[in-house]
XYZ file of C-alpha atoms in Angstrom:
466
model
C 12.296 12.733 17.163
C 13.000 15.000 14.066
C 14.401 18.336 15.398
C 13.722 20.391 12.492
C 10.469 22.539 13.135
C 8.162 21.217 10.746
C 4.745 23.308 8.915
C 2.383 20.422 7.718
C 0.238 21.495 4.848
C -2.858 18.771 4.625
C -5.057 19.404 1.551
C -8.096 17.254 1.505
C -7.651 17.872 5.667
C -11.536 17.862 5.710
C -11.744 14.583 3.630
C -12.106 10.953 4.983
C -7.916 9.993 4.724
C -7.397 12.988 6.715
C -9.898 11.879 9.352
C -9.297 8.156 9.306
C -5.579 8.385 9.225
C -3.159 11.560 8.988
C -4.565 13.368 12.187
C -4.571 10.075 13.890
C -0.907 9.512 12.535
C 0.235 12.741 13.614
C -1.285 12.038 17.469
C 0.392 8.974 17.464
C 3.671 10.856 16.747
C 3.181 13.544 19.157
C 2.029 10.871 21.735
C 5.847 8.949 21.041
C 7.774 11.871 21.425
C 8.196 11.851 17.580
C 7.353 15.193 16.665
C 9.791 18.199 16.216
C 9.826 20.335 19.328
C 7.928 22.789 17.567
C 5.340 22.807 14.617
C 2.189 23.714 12.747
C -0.426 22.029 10.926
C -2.598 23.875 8.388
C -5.385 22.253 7.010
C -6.560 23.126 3.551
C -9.096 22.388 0.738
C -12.029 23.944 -1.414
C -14.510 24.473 1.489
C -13.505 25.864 4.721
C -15.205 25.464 8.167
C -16.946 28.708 10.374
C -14.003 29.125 12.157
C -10.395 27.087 13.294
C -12.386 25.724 16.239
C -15.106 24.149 14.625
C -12.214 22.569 12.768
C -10.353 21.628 15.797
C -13.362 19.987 16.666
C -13.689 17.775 13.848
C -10.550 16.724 14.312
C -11.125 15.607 17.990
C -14.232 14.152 16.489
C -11.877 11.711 14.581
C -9.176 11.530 17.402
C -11.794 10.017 19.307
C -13.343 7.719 16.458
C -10.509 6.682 15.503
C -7.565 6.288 18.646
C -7.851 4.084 21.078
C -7.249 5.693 25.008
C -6.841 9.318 23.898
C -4.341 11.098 26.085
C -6.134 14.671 26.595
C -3.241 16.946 27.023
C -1.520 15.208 23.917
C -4.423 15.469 22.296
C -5.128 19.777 22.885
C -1.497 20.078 22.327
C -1.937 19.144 18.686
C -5.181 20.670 18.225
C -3.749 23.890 19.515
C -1.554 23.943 16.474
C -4.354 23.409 13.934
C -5.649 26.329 11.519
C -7.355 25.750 8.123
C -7.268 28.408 5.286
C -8.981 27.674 2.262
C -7.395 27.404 -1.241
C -7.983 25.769 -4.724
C -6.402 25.236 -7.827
C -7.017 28.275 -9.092
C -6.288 30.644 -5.942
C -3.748 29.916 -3.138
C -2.631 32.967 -2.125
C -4.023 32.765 1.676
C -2.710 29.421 1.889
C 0.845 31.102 1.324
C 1.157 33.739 3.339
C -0.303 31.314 6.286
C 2.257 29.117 5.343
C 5.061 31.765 5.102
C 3.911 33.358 8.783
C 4.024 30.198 9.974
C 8.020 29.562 9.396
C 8.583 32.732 10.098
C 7.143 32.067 13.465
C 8.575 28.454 13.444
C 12.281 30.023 12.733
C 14.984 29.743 9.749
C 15.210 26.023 9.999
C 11.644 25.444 9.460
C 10.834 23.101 6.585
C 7.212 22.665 5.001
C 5.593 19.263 3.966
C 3.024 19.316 2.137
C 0.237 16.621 1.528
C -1.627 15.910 -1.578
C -4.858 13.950 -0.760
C -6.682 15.398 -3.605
C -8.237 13.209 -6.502
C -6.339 12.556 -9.697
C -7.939 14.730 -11.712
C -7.228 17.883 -9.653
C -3.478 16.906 -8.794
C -1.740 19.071 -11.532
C -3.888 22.276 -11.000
C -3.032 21.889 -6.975
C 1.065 21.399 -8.000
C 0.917 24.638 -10.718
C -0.605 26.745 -7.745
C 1.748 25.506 -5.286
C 4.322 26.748 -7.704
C 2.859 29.979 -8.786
C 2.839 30.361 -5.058
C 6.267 29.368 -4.683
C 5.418 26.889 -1.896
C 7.770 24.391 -3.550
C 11.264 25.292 -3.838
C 12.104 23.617 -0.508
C 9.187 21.600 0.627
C 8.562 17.359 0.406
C 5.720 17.128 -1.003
C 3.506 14.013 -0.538
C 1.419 12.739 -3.632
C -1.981 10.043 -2.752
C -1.765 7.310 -5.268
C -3.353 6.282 -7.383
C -0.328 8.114 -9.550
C -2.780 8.462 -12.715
C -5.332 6.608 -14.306
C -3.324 4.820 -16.971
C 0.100 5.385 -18.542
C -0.289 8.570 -20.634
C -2.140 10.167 -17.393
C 0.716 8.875 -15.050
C 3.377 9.985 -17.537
C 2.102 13.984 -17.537
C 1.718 13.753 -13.926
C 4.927 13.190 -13.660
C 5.756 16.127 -16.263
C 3.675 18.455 -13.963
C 5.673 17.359 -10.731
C 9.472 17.854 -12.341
C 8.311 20.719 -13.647
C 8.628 22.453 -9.910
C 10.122 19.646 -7.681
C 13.093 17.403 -7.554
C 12.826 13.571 -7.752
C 13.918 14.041 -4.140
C 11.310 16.319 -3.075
C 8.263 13.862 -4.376
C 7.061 10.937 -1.664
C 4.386 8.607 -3.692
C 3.217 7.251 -0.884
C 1.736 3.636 -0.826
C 0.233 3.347 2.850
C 1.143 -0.220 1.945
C 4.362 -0.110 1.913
C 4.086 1.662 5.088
C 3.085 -1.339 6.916
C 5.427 -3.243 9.670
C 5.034 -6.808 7.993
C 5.821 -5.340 4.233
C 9.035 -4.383 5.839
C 9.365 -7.864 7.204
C 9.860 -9.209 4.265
C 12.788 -8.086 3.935
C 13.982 -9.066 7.399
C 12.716 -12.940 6.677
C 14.561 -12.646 3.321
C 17.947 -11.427 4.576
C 18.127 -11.670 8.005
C 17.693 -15.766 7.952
C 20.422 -17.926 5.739
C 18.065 -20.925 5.667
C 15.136 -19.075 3.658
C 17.415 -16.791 1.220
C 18.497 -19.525 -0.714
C 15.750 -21.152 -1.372
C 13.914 -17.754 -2.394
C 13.757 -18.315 -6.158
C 12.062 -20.578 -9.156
C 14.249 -23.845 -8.614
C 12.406 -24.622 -4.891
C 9.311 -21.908 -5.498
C 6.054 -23.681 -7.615
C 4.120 -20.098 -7.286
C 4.048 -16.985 -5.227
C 0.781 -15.746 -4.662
C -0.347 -12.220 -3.245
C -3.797 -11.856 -1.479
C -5.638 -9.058 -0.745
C -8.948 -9.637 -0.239
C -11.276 -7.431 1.853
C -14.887 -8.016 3.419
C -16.311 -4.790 3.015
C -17.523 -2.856 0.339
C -16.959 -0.038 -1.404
C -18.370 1.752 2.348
C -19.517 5.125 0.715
C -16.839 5.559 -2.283
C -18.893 4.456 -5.056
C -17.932 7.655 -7.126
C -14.511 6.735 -6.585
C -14.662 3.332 -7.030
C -17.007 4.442 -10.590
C -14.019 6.422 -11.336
C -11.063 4.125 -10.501
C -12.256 0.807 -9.841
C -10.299 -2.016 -8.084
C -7.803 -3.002 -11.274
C -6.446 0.538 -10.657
C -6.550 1.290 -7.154
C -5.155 -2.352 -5.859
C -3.016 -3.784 -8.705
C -0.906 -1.071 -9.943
C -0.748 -0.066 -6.640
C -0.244 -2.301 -3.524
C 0.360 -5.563 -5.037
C 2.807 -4.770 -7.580
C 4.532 -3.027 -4.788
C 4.372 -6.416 -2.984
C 5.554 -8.541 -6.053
C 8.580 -5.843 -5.702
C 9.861 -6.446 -2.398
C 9.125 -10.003 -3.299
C 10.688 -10.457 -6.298
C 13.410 -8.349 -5.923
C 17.512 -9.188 -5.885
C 19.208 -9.078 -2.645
C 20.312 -4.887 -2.651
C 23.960 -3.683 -1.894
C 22.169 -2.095 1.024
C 18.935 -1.540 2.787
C 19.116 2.073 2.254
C 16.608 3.773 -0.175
C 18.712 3.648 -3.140
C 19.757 0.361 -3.464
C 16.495 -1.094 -2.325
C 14.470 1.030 -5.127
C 17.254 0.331 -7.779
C 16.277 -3.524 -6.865
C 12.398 -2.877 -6.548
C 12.630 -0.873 -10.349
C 14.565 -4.057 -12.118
C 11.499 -6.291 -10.659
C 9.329 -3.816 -12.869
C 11.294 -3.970 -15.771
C 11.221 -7.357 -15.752
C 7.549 -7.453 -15.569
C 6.023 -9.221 -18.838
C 2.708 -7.033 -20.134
C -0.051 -8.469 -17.899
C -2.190 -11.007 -20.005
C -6.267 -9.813 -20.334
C -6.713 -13.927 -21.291
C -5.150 -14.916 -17.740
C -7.003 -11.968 -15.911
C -10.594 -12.196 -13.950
C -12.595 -9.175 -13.410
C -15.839 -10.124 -11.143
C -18.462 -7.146 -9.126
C -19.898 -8.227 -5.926
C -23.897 -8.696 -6.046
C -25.136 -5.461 -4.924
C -22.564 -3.140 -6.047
C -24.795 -1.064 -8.427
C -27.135 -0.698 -5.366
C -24.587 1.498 -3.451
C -24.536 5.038 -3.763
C -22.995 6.637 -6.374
C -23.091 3.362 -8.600
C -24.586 3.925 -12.286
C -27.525 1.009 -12.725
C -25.535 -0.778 -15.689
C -22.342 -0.198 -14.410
C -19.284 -2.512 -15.374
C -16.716 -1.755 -13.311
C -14.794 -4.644 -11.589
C -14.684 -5.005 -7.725
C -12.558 -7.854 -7.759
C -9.223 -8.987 -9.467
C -7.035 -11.895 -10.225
C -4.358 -12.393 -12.660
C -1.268 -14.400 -12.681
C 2.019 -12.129 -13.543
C 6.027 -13.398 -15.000
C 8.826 -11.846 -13.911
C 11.167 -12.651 -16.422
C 14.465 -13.054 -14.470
C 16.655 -16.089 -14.150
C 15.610 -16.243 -10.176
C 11.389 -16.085 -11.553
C 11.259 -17.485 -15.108
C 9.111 -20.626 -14.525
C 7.304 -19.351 -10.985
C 3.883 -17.593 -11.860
C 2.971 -14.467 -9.184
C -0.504 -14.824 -8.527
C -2.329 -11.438 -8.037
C -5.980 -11.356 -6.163
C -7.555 -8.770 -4.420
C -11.537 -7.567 -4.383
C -14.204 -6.283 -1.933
C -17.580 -8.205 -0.821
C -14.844 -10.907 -0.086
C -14.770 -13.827 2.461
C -12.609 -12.512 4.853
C -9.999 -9.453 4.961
C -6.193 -10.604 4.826
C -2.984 -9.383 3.862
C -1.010 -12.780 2.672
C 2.022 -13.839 0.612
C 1.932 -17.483 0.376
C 5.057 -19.229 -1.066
C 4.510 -22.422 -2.372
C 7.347 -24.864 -2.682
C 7.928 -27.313 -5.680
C 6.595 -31.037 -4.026
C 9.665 -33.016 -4.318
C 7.721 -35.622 -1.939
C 9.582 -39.154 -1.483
C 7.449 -42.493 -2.373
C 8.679 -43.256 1.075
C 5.215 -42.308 2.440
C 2.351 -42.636 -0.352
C 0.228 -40.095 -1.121
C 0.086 -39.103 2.439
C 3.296 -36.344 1.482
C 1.314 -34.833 -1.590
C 0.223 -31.401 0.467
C 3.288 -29.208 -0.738
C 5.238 -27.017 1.866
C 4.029 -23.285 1.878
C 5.391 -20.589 3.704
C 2.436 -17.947 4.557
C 3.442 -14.417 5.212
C 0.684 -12.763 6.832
C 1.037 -8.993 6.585
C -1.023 -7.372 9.283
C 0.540 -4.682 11.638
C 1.423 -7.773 14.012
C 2.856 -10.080 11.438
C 2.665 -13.338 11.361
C 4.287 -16.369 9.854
C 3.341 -19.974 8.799
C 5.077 -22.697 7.523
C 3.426 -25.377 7.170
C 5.458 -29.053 6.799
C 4.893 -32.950 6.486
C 5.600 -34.597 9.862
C 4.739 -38.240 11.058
C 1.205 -38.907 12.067
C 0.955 -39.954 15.344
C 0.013 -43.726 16.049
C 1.683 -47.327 14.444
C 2.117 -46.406 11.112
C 5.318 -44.747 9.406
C 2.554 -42.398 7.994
C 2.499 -38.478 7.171
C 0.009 -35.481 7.791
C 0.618 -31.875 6.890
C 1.465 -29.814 10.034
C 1.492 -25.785 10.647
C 4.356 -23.978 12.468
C 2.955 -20.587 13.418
C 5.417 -17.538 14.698
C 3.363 -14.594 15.770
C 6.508 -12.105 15.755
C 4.370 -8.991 18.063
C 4.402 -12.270 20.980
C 7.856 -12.495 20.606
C 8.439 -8.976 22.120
C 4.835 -7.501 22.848
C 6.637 -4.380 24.599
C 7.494 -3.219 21.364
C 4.396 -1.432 19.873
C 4.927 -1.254 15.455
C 4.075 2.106 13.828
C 0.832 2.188 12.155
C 1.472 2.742 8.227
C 0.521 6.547 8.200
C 2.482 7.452 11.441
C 5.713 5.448 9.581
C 5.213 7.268 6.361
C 4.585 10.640 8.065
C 7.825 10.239 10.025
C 10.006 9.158 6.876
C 8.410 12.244 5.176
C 10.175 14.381 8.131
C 13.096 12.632 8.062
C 13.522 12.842 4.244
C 13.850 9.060 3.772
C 12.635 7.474 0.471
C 12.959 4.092 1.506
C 9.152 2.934 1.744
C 8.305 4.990 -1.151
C 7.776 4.680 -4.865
C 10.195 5.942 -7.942
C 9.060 7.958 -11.197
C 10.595 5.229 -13.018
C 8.656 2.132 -10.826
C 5.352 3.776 -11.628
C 6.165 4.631 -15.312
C 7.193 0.776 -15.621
C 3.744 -0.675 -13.564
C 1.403 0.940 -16.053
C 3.613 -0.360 -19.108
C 2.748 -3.792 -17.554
C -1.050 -2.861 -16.924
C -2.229 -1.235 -20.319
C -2.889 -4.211 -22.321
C -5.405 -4.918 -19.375
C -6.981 -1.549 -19.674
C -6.900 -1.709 -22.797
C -8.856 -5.000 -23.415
C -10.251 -5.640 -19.990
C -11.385 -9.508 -19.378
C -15.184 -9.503 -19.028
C -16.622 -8.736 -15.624
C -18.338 -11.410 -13.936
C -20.272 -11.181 -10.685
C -19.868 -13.299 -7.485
C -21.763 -13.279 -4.414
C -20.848 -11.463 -1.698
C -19.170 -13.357 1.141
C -17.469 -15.248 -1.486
C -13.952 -15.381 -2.677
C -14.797 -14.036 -6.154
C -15.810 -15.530 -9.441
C -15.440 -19.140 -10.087
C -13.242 -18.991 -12.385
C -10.171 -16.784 -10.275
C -10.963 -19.734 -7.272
C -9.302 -22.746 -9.116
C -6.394 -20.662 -11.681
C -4.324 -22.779 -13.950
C -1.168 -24.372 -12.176
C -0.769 -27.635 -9.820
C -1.962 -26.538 -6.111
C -4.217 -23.835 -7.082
C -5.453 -20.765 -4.811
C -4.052 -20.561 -1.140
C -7.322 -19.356 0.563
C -6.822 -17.394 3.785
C -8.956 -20.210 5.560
C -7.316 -23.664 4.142
């Protein structure tokens, strides 16, 4: 529980994020006990509702849509300390004094954390009225990635935030990074002496990072139009990934060290390669709403990635992630170098892999030659499976948001991402937006193009369903 009184300030509090996932992040607090004692959520944005309690009941609305077995009382406890006042860009003076009779009523200690789910292109005017307002001087202040469109866009983003906040004011949060089995990583890296040293180019053949989804776009074509996948997956998510992955055993695991690591990773990044990147667009994309009739903007994305360090130089990172997809994963697959004895044939030619899946229960696979049962001195490939959530299912892991939320509070940076990470990603991705690869279409239900199925490289694609 974080004891400081806390006023939440949600812009965007009428938009789908809001509904989907920071109401039912901050029930899932109160339900835990991990609220402050005492606090206040405003809700803000353009267009305001009739009155607080038609808002309250929006937010039920998603409560109930959303959360399994809502408690009631927990439930009107938090609505009870909902408002919404309007505000914009270009006026936010209602906004302020709500938020300045709220700590007042909250007490001295009373801190303010304020949330940014507003689209890119109206994220500075929303930080220069929060400053003209002087909402800033003490607040954390969450910002929604995507963190810009490109580098020069990213770059006076973050000119507009250090204009009025510190470096340690700013959360870029990654919902991600937020997840239990990202953060499991780094437990199966350096909690376990018999995987740590064998985490690196000499035993590794390729590391590949899959996040493919079944749906669609599900209503955001005029984001999507906007941002496309390249953008809102790659520079984003998996790179994030490819950090924790790729990145030297810390000094620590506190949010220093860890980033310090997660940064050199970047650095290290070689400019992504348009000639070893696939762009593909599900059949039927320019049928959703909100989709121009000609439009070229890619729903899927593969591309293979160097990290040139003397642990990665000589293991590719492979990159995929798209919607319309064959099946909705979060996976790491590790693929070791097939040092196979001519003991056994070609029965020992499947390579070992070791297949991190990152859902909120993780999971992991490893999967290993082992004698095939009958006469013969013969080999098959075998899985071990550990579902870690069976291994303790009293313990219940925090849903990203409700994680991130309660970092936010507690003013750790851990699980989110540095100026200088961000700065370094789009280095890597401009050659790609600058000469994106062709875009070619795939059916839906599919895992993509053709040519992103079978990359260069000895084993090929992992596929969820192998």
């Amino acid at each position: 529980m974080t004891s400081a009184p806390q006023v939440f300030v949600l812009f965007g509090a009428r938009g789908d994020l809001a509904r989907r996932k920071l109401f039912p992040g901050l029930y899932r607090l109160a339900a835990a006990g991990r609220l402050p004692g005492d606090y206040a959520v405003i809700g803000s944005g353009r267009h305001s509702p009739e009155s607080d309690d038609e808002f309250r009941k929006s937010v039920r609305s998603a409560l109930d849509e959303f959360v399994d077995d809502v408690d009631d009382a927990t439930a009107e406890e938090l609505l009870g300390r909902l408002s919404f006042t309007s505000s914009s860009a270009d006026d936010g003076s209602e906004l302020a004094e709500a938020v300045r009779a709220a700590r007042e009523r909250l007490g001295d200690d009373a801190r303010t954390l304020i949330y940014l789910s507003v689209p890119p292109d109206a994220m500075q005017g929303m930080i220069g009225m929060l400053s003209h307002e002087d909402l800033t001087s003490d607040a954390r202040v969450v910002v929604e990635k995507p963190f810009g469109t490109d580098l020069q866009s990213s770059r006076e983003l973050d000119e507009a935030l250090k204009k009025v906040l510190s470096e340690e004011q700013i959360f870029r949060i990654d919902h991600f990074l937020g997840k239990e089995a990202v953060q499991n990583i780094l437990a199966l890296r350096f909690a376990n002496g018999v995987i740590e040293p064998l985490w690196n180019s000499t035993y590794l053949e390729s590391v590949q990072i899959d996040v493919p989804e079944a749906g669609g776009i599900e209503g955001r074509g005029g984001f999507y139009e906007s941002t496309g996948c390249f953008r809102d997956m790659i520079s984003t998510h998996l790179a994030q990934v490819l950090g924790f992955i790729a990145m030297e055993p810390p000094e620590s695991l506190d949010s220093v060290a860890v980033r310090d690591e997660v940064a050199r990773v970047f650095a290290a990044l070689r400019p992504f390669d348009p000639d070893r990147t696939t762009f593909g667009q599900y059949e039927g994309y320019r049928d959703e709403d909100g989709v121009s009739d000609d439009s070229t903007v890619e729903t899927f994305v593969a591309l293979e990635v160097a990290v040139d360090t003397e642990r990665w130089r000589g293991t590719p990172f492979y990159l995929r992630t798209g919607k319309g997809l064959a099946d909705t994963r979060r996976t790491v697959t590790l693929t070791f170098r097939n040092r196979q004895s001519s003991y056994f044939g070609d029965g020992a030619d499947q390579p070992n892999q070791l297949v991190l899946e990152l859902s909120d229960a993780p999971r992991v696979e490893f999967s290993v030659n082992a004698k095939r049962p009958g006469p013969e001195l013969a080999v098959l490939p075998v899985q071990m499976h550990l579902n870690v959530a069976e291994q303790d299912p009293g313990d219940i892991p925090l849903e990203a948001y409700e994680r991130l939320l309660l970092d936010v509070m507690r003013g750790d940076q851990l699980l989110f991402t540095r100026a200088d990470e961000v700065d370094r990603i789009w280095q890597a991705c401009q050659p790609i937006l600058d000469s994106p690869p062709r875009v070619a279409t795939y059916p839906q239900g599919s895992w993509g193009p053709d040519e992103a199925v079978t990359p260069s490289g000895p084993s090929g694609w992992h596929l969820p369903d192998d």
